[in-house]
Coordinates of C-alpha atoms in Angstrom, one line a residue:
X1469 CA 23.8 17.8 -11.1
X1470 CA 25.9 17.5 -8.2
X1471 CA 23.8 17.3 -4.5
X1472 CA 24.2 19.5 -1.7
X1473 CA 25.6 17.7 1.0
X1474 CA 24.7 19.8 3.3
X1475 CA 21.0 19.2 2.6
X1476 CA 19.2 18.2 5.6
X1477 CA 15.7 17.4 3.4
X1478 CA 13.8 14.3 3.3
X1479 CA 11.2 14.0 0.2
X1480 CA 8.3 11.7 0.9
X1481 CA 5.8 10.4 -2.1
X1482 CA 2.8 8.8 -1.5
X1483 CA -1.1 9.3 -2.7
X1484 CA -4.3 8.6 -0.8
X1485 CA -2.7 11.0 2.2
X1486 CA -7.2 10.9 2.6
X1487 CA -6.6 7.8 4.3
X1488 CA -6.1 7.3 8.1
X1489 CA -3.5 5.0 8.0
X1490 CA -1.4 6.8 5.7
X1491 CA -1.8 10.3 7.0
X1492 CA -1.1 9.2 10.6
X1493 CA 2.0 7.8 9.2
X1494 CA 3.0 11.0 7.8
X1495 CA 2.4 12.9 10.5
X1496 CA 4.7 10.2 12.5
X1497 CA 7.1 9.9 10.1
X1498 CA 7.3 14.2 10.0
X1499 CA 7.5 14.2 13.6
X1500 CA 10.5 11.8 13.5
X1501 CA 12.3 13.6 11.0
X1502 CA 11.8 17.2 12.4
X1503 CA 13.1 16.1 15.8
X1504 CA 16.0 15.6 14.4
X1505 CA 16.1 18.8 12.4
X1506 CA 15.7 18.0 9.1
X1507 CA 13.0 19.8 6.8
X1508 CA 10.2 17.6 5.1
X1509 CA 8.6 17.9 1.2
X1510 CA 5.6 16.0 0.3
X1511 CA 4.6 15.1 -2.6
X1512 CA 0.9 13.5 -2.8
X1513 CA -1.2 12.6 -6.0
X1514 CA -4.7 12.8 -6.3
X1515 CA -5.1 9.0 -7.4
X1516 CA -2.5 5.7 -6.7
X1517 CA -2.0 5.9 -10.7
X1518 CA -2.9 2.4 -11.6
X1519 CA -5.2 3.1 -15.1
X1520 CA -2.6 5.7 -16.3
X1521 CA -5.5 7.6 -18.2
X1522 CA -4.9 11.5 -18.4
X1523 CA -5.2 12.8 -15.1
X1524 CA -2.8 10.1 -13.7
X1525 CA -0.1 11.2 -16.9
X1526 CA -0.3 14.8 -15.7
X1527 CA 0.4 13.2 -12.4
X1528 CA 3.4 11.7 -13.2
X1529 CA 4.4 14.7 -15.0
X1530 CA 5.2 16.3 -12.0
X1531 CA 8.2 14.3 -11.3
X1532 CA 10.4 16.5 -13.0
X1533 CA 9.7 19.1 -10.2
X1534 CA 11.2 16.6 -7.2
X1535 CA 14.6 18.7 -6.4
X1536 CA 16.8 15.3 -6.1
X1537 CA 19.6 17.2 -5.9
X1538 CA 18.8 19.3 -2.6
X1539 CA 17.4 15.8 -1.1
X1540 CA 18.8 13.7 1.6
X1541 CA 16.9 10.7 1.6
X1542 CA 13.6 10.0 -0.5
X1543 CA 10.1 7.7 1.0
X1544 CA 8.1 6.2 -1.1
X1545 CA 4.9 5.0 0.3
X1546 CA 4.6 2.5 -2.3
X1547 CA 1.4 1.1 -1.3
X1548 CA -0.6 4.1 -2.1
X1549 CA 1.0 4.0 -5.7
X1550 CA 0.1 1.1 -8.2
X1551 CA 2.5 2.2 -10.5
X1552 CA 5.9 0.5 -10.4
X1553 CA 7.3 1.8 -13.6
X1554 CA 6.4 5.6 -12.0
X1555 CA 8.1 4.3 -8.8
X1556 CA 11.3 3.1 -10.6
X1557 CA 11.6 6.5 -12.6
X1558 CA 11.7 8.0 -9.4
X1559 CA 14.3 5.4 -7.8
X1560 CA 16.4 5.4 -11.1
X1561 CA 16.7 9.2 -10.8
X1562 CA 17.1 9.5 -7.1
X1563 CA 20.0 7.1 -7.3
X1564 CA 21.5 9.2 -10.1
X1565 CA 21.8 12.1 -7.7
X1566 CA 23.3 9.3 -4.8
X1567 CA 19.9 9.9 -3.1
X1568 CA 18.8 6.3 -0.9
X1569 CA 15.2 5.6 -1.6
X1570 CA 13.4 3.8 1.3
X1571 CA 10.1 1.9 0.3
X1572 CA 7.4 1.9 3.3
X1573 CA 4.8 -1.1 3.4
X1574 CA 5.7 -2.6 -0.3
X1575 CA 9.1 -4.2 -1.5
X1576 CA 10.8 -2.6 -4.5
X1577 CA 14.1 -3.5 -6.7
X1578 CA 16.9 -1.2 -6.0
X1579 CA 14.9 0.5 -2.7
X1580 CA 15.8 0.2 1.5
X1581 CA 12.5 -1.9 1.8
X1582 CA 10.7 -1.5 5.1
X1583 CA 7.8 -3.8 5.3
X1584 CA 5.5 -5.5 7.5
X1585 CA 5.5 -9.6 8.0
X1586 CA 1.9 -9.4 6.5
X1587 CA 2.0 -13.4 6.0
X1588 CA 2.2 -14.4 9.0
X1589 CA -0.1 -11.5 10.2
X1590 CA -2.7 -12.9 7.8
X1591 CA -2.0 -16.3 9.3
X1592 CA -2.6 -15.7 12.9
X1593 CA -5.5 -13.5 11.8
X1594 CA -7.6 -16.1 10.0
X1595 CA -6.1 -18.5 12.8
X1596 CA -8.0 -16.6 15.7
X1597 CA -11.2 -16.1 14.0
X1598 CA -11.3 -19.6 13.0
X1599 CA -10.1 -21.4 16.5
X1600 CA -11.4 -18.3 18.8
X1601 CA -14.6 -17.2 17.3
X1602 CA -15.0 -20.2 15.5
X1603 CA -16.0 -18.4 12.2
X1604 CA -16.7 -20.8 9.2
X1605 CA -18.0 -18.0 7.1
X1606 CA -15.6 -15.7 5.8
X1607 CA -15.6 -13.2 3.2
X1608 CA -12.5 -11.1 1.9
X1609 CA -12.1 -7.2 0.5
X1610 CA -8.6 -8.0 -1.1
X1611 CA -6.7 -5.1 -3.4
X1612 CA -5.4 -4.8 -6.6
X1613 CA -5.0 -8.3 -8.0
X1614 CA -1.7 -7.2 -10.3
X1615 CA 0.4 -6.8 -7.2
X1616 CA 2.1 -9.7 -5.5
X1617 CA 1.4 -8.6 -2.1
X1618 CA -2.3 -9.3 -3.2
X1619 CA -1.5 -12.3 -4.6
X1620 CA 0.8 -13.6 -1.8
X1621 CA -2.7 -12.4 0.6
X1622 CA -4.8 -14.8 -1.4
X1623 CA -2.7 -17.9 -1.6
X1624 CA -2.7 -17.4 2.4
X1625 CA -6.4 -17.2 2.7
X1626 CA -7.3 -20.0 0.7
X1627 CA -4.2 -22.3 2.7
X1628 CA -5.1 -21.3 6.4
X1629 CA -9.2 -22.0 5.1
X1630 CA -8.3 -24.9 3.6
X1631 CA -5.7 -26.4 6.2
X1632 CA -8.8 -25.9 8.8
X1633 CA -10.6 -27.9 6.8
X1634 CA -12.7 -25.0 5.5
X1635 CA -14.0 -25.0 1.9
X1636 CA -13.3 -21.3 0.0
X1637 CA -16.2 -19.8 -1.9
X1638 CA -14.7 -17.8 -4.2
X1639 CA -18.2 -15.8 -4.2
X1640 CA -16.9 -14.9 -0.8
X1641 CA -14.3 -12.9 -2.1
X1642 CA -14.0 -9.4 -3.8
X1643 CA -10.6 -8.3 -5.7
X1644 CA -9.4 -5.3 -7.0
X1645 CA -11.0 -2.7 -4.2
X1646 CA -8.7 0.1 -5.0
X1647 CA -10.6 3.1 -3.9
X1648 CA -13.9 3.8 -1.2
X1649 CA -16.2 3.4 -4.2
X1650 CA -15.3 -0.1 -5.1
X1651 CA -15.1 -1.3 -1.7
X1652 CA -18.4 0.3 -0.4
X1653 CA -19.6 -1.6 -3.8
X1654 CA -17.7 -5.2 -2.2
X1655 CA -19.4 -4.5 1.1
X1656 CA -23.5 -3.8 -0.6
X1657 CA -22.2 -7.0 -2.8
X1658 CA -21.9 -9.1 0.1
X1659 CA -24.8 -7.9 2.1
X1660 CA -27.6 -8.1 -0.9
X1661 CA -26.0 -11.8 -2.0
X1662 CA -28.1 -15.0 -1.2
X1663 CA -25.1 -16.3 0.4
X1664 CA -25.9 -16.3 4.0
X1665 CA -24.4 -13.1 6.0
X1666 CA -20.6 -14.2 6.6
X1667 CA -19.4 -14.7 10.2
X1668 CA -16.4 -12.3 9.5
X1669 CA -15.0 -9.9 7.0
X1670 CA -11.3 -9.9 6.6
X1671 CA -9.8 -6.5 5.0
X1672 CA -6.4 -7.7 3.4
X1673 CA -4.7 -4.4 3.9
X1674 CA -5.2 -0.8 5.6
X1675 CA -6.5 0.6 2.3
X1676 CA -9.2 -2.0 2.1
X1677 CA -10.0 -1.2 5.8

């Protein structure tokens, strides 16, 4: 199917539009684009797809619906969605109609990524709290542990700890929060544990916060 260059459309995906973070950056990102007069479709799911049980397959059925051909540009807010072989059936077939893809907040093959310097963010973060507040105790609400980003979060935690000549507790930290249930779980884990209380809580990531 040939697009309609004279689409003025920009399709955004994303899931967990509950969130603060992420539906303040809608609404941003919507303002932005309607100032400059182009119409915006969203296109939310209910979860961020990650156990691919039946409700997320009848989520990712609704792909087919996406009108790549009307679209000029496509978001993905690839945070909210664990899913990268969902997230590369949409880039494959976006690119088959010549539509750009731009990935907010995650790097992805093929996509315009847009991303935060979260290392170094990390860095300085631990940094303060250590040389400022002079925490000794801290615990960590990380994400999913399949992504690299959450990876790449925990070998940063354990080097600025360990390069202030702090010792890591791995009791100390709580891994794959992907929704409000786990991490209120993370948080009554850490309070009830005969640990004593930490000096700080670090939240890896928006979605954790």
């Amino acid at each position: 199917m040939q697009r309609n260059r004279n689409s003025a459309t920009i399709g955004i995906i994303t899931a967990n539009t509950h969130d603060e973070h992420t539906s303040s950056l809608i609404i941003e990102l919507c303002s932005a684009f309607q100032r400059n007069h182009y119409h915006v479709q969203i296109f939310t799911h209910l979860s961020n797809l990650q156990y691919v049980d039946d409700s997320d397959m009848g989520e990712m059925k609704f792909e087919r619906f996406i009108p790549y051909a009307e679209l000029s540009a496509l978001i993905l807010i690839s945070n909210t969605i664990i899913n990268d072989q969902y997230l590369e059936s949409i880039r494959s077939h976006a690119a088959a109609e010549n539509v750009p893809v731009f990935s907010l907040l995650r790097e992805l093959d093929g996509c315009f990524n847009i991303v935060y310097d979260t290392q170094n963010a990390m860095d300085e973060l631990l940094t303060h709290i250590i040389e400022i507040h002079h925490a000794k105790k801290i615990n960590l609400i990380a994400g999913n542990d399949n992504l690299s980003f959450t990876q790449m979060m925990l070998d940063r935690f354990h080097d600025v700890l360990s390069e202030h000549g702090l010792t890591v507790d791995e009791d100390r930290i709580s891994i794959n929060n992907t929704d409000t249930h786990a991490i209120r779980k993370s948080v009554k884990n850490f309070l009830s544990s005969s640990l004593p209380l930490p000096d700080a809580v670090i939240c890896m990531d928006n979605n954790t916060a």
